[in-house]
PDB file of C-alpha atoms in Angstrom:
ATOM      1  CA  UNK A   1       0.000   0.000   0.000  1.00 46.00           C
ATOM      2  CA  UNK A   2       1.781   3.366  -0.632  1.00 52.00           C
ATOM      3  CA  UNK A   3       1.946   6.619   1.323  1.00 62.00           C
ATOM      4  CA  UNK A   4       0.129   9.893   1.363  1.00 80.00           C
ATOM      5  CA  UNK A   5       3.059  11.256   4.544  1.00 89.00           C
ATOM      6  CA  UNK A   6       5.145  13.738   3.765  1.00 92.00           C
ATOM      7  CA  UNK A   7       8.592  14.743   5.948  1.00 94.00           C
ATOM      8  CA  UNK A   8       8.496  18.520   5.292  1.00 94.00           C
ATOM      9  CA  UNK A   9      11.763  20.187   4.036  1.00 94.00           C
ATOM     10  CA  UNK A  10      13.784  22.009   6.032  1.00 91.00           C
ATOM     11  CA  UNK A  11      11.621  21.126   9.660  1.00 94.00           C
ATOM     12  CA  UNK A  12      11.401  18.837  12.120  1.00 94.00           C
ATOM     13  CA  UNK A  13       8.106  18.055  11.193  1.00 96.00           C
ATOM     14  CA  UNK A  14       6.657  14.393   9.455  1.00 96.00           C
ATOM     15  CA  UNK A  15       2.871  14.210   8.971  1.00 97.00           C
ATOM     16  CA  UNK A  16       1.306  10.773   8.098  1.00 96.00           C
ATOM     17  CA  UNK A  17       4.948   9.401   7.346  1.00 95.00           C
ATOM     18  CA  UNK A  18       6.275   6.509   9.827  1.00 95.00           C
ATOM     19  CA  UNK A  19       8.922   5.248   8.341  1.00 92.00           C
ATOM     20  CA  UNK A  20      11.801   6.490  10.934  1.00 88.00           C
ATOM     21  CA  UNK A  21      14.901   5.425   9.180  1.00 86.00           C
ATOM     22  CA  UNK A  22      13.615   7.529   5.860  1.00 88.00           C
ATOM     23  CA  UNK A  23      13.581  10.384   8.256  1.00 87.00           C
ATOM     24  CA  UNK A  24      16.374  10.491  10.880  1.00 86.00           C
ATOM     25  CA  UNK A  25      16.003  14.826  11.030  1.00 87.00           C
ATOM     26  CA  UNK A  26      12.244  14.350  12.047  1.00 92.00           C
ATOM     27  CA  UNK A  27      11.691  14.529  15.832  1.00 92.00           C
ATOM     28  CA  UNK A  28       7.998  15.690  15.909  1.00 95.00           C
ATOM     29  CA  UNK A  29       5.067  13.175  13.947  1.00 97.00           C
ATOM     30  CA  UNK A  30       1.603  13.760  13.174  1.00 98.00           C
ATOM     31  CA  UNK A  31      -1.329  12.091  12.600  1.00 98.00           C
ATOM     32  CA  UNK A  32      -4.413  13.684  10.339  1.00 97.00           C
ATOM     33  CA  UNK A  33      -6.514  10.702  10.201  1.00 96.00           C
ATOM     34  CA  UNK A  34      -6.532   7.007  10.591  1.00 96.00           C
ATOM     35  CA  UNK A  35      -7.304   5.932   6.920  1.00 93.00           C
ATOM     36  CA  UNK A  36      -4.581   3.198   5.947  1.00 91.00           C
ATOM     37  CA  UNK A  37      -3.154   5.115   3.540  1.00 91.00           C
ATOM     38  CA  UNK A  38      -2.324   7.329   5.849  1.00 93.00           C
ATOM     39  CA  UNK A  39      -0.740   5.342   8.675  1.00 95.00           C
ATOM     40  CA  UNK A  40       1.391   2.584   6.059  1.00 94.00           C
ATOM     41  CA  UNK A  41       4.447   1.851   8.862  1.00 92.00           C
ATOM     42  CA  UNK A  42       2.306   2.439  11.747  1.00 95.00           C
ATOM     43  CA  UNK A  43       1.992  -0.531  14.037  1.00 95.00           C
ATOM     44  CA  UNK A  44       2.131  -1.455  17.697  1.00 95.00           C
ATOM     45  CA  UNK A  45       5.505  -1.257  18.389  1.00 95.00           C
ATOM     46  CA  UNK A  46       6.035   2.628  17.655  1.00 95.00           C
ATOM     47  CA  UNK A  47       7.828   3.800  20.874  1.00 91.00           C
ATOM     48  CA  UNK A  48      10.174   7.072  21.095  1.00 86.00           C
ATOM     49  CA  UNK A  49       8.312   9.478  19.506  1.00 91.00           C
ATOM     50  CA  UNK A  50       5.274  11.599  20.590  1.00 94.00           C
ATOM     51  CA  UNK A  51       2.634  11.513  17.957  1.00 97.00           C
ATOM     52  CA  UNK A  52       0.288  14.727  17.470  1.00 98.00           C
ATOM     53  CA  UNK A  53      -3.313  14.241  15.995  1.00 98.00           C
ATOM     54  CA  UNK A  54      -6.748  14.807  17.481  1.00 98.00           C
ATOM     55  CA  UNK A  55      -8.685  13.429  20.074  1.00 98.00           C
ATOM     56  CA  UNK A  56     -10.894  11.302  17.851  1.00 98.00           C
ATOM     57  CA  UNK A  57      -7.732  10.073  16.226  1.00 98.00           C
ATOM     58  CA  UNK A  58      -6.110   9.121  19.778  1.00 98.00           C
ATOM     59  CA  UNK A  59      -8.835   7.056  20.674  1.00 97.00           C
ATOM     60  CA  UNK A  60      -8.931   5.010  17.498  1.00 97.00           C
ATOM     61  CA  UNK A  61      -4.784   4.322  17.145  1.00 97.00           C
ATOM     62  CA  UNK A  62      -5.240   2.994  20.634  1.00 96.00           C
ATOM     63  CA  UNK A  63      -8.292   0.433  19.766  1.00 95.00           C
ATOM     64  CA  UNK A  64      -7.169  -0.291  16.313  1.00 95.00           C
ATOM     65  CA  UNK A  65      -3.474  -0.029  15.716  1.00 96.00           C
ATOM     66  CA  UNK A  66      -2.974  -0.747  19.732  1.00 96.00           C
ATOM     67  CA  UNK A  67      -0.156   2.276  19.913  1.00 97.00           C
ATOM     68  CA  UNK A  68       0.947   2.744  23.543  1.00 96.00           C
ATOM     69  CA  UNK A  69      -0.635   5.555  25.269  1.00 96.00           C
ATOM     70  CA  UNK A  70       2.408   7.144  26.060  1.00 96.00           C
ATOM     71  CA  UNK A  71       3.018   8.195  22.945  1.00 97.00           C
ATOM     72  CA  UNK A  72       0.067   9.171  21.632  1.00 98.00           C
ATOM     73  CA  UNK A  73      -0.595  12.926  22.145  1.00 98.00           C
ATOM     74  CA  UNK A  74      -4.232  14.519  21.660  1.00 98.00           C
ATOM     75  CA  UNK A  75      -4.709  18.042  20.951  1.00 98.00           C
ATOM     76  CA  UNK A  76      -8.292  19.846  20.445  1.00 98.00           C
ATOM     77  CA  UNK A  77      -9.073  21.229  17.417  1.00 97.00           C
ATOM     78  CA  UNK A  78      -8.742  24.983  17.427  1.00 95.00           C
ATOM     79  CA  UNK A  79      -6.746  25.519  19.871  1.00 96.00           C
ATOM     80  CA  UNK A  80      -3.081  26.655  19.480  1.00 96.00           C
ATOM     81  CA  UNK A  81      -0.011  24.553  21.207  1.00 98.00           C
ATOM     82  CA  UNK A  82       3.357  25.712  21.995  1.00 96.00           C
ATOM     83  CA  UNK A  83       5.834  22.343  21.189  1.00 96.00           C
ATOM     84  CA  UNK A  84       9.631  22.554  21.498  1.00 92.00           C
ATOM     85  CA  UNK A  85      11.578  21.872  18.544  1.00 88.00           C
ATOM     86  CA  UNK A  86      15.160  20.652  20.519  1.00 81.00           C
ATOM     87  CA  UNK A  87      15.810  18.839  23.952  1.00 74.00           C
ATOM     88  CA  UNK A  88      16.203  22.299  24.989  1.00 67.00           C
ATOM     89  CA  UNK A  89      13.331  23.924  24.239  1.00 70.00           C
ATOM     90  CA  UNK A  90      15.163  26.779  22.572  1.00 80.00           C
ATOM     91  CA  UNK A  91      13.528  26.984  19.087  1.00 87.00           C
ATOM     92  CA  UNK A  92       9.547  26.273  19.436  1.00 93.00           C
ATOM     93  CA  UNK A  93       6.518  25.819  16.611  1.00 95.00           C
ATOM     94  CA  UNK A  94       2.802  26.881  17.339  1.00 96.00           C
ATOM     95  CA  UNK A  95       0.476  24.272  15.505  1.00 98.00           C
ATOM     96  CA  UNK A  96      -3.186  24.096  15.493  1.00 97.00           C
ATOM     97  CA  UNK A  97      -5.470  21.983  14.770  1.00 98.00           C
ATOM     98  CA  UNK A  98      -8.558  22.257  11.585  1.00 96.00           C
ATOM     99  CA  UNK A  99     -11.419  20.145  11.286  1.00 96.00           C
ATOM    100  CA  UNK A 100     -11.088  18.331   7.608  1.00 95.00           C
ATOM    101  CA  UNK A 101     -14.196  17.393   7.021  1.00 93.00           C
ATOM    102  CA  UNK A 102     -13.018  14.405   6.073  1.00 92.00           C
ATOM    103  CA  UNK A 103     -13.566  11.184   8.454  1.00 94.00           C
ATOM    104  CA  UNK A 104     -13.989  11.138  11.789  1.00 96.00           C
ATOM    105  CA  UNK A 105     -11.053  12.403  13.595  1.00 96.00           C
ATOM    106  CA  UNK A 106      -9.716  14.339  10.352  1.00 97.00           C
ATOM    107  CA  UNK A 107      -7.078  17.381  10.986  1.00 97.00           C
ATOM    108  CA  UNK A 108      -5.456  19.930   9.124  1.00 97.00           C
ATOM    109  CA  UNK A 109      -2.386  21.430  10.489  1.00 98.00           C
ATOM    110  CA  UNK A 110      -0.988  25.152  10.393  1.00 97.00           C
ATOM    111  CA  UNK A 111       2.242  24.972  11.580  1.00 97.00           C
ATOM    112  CA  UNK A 112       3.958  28.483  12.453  1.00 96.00           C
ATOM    113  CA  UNK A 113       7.835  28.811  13.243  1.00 94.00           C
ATOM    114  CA  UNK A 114      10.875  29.662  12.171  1.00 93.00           C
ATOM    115  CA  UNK A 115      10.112  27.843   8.840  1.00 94.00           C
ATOM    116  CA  UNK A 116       7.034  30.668   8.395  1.00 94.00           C
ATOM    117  CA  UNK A 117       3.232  29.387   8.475  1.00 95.00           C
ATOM    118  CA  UNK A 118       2.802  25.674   6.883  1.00 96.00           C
ATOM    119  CA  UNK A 119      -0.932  24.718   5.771  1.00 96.00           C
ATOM    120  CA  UNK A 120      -1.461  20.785   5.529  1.00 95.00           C
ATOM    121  CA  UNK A 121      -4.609  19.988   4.742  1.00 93.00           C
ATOM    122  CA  UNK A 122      -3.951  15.944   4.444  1.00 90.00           C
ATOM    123  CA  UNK A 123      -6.938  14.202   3.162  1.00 91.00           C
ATOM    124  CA  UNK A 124     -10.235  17.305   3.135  1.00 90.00           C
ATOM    125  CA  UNK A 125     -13.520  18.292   2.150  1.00 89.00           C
ATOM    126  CA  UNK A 126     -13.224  22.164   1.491  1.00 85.00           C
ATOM    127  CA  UNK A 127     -16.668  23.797   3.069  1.00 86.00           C
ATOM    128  CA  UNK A 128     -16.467  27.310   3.214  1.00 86.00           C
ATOM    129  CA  UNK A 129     -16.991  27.598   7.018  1.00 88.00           C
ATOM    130  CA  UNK A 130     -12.848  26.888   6.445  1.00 88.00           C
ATOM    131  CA  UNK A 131     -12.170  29.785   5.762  1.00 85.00           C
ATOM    132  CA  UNK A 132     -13.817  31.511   8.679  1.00 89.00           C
ATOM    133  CA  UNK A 133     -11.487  29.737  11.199  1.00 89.00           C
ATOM    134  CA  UNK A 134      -9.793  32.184  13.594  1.00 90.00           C
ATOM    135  CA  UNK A 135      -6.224  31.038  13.060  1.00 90.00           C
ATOM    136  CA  UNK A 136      -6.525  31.747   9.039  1.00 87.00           C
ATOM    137  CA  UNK A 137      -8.923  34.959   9.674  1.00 85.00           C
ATOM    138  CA  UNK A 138      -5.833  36.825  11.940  1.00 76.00           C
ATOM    139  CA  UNK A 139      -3.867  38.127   8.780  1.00 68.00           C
ATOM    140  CA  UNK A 140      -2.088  34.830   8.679  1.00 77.00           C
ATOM    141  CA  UNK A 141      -0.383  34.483   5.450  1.00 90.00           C
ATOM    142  CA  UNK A 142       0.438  30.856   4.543  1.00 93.00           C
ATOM    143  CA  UNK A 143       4.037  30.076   3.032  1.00 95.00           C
ATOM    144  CA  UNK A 144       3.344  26.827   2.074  1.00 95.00           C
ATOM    145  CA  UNK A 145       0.537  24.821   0.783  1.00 94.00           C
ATOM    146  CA  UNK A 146       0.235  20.828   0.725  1.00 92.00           C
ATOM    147  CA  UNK A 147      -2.859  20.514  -0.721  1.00 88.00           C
ATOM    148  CA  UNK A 148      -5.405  17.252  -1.130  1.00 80.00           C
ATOM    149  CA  UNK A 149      -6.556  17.683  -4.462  1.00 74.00           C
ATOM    150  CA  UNK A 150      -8.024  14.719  -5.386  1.00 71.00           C
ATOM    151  CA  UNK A 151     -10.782  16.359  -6.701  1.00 67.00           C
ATOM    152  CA  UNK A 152      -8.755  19.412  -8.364  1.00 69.00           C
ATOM    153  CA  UNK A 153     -11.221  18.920 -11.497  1.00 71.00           C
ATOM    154  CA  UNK A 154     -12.270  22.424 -12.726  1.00 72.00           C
ATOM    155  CA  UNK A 155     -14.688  20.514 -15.028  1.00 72.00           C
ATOM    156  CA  UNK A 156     -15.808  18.692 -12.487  1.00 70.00           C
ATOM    157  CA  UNK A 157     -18.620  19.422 -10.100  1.00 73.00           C
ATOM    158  CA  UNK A 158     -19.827  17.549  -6.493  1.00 75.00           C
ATOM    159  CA  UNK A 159     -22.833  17.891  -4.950  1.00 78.00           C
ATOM    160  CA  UNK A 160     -23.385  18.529  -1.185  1.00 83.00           C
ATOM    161  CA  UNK A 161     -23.515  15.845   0.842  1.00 85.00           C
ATOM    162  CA  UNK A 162     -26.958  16.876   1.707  1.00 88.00           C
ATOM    163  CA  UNK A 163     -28.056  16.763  -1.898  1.00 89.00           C
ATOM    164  CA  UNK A 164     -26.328  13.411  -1.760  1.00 88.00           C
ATOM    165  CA  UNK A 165     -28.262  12.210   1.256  1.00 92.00           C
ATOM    166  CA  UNK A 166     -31.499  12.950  -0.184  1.00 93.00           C
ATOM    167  CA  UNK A 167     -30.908  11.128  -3.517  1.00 91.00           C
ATOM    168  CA  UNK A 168     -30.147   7.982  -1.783  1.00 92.00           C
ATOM    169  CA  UNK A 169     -32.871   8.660   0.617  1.00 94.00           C
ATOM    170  CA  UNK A 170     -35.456   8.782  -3.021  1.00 93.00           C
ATOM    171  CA  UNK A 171     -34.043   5.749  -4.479  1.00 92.00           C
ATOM    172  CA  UNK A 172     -33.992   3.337  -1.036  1.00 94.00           C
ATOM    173  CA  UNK A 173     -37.452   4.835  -0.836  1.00 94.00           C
ATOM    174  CA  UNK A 174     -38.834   3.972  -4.366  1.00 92.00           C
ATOM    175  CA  UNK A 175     -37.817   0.032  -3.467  1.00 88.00           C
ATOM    176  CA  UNK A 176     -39.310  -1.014  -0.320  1.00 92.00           C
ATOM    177  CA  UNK A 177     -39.068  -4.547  -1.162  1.00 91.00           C
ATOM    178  CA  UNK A 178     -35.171  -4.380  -1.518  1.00 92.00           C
ATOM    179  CA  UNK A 179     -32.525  -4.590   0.910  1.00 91.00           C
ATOM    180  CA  UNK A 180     -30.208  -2.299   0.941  1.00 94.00           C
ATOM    181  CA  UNK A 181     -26.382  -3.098   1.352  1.00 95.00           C
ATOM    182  CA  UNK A 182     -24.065  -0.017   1.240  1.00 95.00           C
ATOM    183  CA  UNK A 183     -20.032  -0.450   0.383  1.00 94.00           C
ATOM    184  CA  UNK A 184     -17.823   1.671   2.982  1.00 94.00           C
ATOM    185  CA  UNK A 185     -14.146   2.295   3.931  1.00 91.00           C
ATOM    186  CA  UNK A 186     -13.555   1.458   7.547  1.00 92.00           C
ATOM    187  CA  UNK A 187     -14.064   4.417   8.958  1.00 94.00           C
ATOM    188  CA  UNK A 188     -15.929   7.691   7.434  1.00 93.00           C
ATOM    189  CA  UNK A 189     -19.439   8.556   6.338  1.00 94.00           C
ATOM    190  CA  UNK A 190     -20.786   7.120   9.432  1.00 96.00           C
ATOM    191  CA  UNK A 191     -23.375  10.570   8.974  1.00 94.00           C
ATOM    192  CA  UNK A 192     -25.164   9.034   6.326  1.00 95.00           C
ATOM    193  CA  UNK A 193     -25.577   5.859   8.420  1.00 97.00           C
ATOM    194  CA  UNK A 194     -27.264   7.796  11.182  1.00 97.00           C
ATOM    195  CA  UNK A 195     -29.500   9.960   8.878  1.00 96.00           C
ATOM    196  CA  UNK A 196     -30.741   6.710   7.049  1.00 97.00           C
ATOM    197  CA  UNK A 197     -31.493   4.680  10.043  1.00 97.00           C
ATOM    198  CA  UNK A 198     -33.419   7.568  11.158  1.00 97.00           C
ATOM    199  CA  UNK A 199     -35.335   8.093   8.086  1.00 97.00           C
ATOM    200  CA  UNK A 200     -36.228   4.828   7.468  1.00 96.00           C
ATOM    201  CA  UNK A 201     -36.732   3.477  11.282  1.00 96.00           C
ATOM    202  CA  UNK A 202     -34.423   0.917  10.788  1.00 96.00           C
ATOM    203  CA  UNK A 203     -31.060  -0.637  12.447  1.00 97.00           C
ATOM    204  CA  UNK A 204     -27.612  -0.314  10.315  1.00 98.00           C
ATOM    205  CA  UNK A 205     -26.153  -3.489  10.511  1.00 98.00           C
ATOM    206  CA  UNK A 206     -22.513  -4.175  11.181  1.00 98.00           C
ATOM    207  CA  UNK A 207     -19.535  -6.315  11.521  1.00 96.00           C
ATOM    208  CA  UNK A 208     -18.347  -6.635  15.305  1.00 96.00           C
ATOM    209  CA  UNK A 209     -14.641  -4.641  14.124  1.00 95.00           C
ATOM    210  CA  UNK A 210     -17.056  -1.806  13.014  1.00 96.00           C
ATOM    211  CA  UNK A 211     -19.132  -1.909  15.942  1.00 97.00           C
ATOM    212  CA  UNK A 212     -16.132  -1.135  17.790  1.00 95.00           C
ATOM    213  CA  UNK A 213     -15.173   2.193  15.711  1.00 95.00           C
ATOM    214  CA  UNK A 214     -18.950   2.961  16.280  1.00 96.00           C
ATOM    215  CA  UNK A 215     -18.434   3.087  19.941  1.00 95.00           C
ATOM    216  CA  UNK A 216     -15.481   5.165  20.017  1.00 94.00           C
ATOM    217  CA  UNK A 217     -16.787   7.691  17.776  1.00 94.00           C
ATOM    218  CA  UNK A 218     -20.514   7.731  20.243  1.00 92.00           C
ATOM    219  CA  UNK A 219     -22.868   8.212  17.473  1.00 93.00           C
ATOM    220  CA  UNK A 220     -26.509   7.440  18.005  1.00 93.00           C
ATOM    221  CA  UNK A 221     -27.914   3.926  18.489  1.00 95.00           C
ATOM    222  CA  UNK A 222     -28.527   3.015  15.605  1.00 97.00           C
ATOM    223  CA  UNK A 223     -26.325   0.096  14.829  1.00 98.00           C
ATOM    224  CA  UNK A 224     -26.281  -3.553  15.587  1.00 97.00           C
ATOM    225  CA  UNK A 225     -24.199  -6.694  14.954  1.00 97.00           C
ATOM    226  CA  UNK A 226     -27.051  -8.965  14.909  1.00 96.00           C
ATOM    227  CA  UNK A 227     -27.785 -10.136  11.388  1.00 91.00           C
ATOM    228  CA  UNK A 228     -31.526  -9.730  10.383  1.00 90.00           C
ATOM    229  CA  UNK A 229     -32.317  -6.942  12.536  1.00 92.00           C
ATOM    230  CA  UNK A 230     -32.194  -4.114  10.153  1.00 92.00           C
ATOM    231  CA  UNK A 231     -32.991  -3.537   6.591  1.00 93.00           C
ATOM    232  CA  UNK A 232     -29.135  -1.618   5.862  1.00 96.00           C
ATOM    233  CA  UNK A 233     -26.656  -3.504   6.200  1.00 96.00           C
ATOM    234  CA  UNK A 234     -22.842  -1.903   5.761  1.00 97.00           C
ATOM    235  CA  UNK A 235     -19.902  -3.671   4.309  1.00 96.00           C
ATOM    236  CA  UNK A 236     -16.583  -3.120   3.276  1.00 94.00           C
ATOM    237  CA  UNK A 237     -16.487  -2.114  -0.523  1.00 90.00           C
ATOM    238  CA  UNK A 238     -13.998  -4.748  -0.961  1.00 90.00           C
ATOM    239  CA  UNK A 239     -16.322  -7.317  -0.188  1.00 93.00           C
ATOM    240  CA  UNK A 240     -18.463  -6.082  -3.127  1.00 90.00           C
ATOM    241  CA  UNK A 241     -17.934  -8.799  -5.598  1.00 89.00           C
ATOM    242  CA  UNK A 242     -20.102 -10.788  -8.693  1.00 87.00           C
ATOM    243  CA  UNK A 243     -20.082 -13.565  -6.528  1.00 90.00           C
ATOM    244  CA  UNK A 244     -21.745 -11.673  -3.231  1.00 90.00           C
ATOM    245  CA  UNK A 245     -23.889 -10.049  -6.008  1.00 88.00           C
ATOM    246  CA  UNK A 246     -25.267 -12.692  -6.759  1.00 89.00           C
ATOM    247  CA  UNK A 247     -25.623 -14.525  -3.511  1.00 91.00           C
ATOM    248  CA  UNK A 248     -27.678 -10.969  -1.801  1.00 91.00           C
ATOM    249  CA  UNK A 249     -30.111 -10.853  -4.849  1.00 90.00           C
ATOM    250  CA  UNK A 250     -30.802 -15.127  -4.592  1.00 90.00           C
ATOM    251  CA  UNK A 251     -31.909 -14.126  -1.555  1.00 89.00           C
ATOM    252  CA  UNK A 252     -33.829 -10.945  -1.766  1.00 88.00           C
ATOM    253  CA  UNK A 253     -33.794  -7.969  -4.192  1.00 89.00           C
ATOM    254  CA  UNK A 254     -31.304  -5.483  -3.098  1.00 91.00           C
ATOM    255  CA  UNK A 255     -29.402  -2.344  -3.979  1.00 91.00           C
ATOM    256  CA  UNK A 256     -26.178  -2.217  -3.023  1.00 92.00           C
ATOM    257  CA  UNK A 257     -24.592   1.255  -3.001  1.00 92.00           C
ATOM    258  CA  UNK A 258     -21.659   2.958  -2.832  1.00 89.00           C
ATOM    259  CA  UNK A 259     -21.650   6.309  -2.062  1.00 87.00           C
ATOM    260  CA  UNK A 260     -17.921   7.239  -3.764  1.00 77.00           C
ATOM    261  CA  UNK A 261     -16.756   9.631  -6.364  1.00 65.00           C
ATOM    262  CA  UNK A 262     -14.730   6.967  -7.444  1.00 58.00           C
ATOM    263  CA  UNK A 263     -15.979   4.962 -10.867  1.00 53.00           C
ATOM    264  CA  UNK A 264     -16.846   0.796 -10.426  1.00 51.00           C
ATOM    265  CA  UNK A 265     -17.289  -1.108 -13.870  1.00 47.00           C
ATOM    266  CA  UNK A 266     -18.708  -4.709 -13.971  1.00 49.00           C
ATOM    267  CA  UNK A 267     -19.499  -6.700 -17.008  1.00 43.00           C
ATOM    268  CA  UNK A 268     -23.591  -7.044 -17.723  1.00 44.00           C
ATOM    269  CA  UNK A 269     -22.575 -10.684 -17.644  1.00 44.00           C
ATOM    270  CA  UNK A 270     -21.464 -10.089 -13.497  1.00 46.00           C
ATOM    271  CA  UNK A 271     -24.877  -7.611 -12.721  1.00 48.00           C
ATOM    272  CA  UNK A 272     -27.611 -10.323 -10.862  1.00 45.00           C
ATOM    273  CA  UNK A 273     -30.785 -10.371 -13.139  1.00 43.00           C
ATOM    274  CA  UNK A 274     -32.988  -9.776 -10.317  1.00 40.00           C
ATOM    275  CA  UNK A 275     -31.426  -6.454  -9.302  1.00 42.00           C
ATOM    276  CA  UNK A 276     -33.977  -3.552 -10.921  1.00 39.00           C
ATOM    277  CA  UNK A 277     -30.683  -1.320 -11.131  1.00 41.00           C
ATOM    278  CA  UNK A 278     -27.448  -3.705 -12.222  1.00 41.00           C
ATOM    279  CA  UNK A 279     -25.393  -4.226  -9.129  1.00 43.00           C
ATOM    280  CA  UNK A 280     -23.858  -0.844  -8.467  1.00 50.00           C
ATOM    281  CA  UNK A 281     -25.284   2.391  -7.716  1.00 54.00           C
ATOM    282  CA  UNK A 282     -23.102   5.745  -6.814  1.00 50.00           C
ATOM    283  CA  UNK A 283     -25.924   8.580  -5.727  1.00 47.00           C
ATOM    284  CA  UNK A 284     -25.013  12.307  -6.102  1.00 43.00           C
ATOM    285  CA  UNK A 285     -22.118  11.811  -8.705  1.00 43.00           C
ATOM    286  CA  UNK A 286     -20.024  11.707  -5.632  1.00 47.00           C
ATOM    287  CA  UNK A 287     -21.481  14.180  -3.372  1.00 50.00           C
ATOM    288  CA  UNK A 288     -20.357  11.921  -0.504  1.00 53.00           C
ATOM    289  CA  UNK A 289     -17.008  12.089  -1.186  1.00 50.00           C
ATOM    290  CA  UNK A 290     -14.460  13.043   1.259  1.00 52.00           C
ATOM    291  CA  UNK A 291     -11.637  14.930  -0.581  1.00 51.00           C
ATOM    292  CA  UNK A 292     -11.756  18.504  -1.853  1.00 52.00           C
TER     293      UNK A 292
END
């Protein structure tokens, strides 16, 4: 799996890169979120090094990538913190913390030193509320930009996520007969979970490893691990296959649905005859998408 860190040149400073021996000159390591891609190095035995990301994020290296408390640091989003750049303490940074709108947990950084002011966005959903936070209103100029830009398309246009929301909401309700069986990542859109378990008086059904992010993140109760029990049931897009295609709809009609900017192609041949839609629906043209 490869890497979205970055060492940045000419700090102290890694973000989302954890492999030490690439980067003897780094002393201080942050965390923006806990997507894989972002944490490729990561693992158990980390020790010697604080690591910086939000409180969210703390919680979930400890339950999933079982990092030693010691050296996992929390700090709250908007506030500023003082860290020393030496043993010493002689040359300091300020960094603070920006909600991505990405996952759960998701940070930007502005880092301020001797280096001049740093924006990382990491992995982001640009709202415009962004641009009202305090530490970018206070005539801060920004040196240097690492920007996500996934989605750096100017001929390219996504929907809100509430236009998303409601376009799934029209299609789930236009099939009442079908189960519905939506293709996630591990961890983000958990929102859209919460909104259609709500609007449809239903439980979102599970795996057990989910159920366990779930907790952490102390969303409503709308989730279970009990098979049967709900009419939405949540998998990992990976486990989106022909095969499991096939197997859902020899059951009962469903529409399985994956709400991703990203394009999915399967052959007619693969696409269950008693599926209304083909296999694969992607609502809003990628409204829920979680990059800029």
């Amino acid at each position: 799996m490869s890497s979205n860190g970055k060492v940045i040149p000419h700090t102290p400073l890694a973000v989302d890169f954890w492999h030490v021996r690439k980067c003897p000159s780094a002393r201080l390591f942050f965390l923006s979120h806990m997507h894989s891609d972002h944490t490729v190095g990561l693992t158990s035995t980390w020790s010697g090094r604080p690591i910086y990301c939000s409180p969210v994020t703390a919680k979930l290296l400890r339950i999933k990538l079982k990092v030693k408390e010691q050296w996992i640091h929390p700090l709250e989003i908007g506030e500023p913190y003082l860290l020393p750049l030496d043993d010493i303490g002689k040359e300091r940074l300020t960094v603070t913390l920006i909600d991505a709108n990405h996952c759960p947990g998701s940070v930007m950084f502005l880092f301020q030193g001797y280096f001049g002011s740093i924006l990382y966005t990491g992995d982001f959903r640009y709202s415009p509320s962004m641009l009202r936070e305090p530490c970018l209103m206070n005539h801060t100029t920004i040196d240097v930009l690492y920007l996500d830009d996934t989605n750096c398309d100017p001929n390219r246009t996504l929907p809100t996520r509430q236009k998303a929301t409601q376009e799934i909401k029209e299609i789930i309700r236009r099939h009442p007969d079908h189960n519905v069986v939506i293709g996630l990542y591990s961890l983000g859109k958990e929102s859209l979970l919460v909104e259609l378990a709500k609007e449809f008086h239903t439980w979102v059904e599970v795996s057990y490893e989910r159920m366990e992010t779930l907790k952490v993140l102390e969303l409503q109760d709308v989730f279970t691990t009990k098979q049967g029990d709900g009419r939405l049931r949540v998998v990992d897009q990976s486990e989106i296959t022909s095969a499991a295609l096939h197997d859902w709809n020899s059951e009962q009609s469903t529409l399985v649905i994956l709400p991703t900017s990203r394009t999915y192609h399967l052959l007619p041949s693969q696409c269950p005859r008693s599926s209304l839609f083909g296999p694969l629906l992607l609502p809003g043209g990628g409204g829920f998408c979680l990059h800029a």
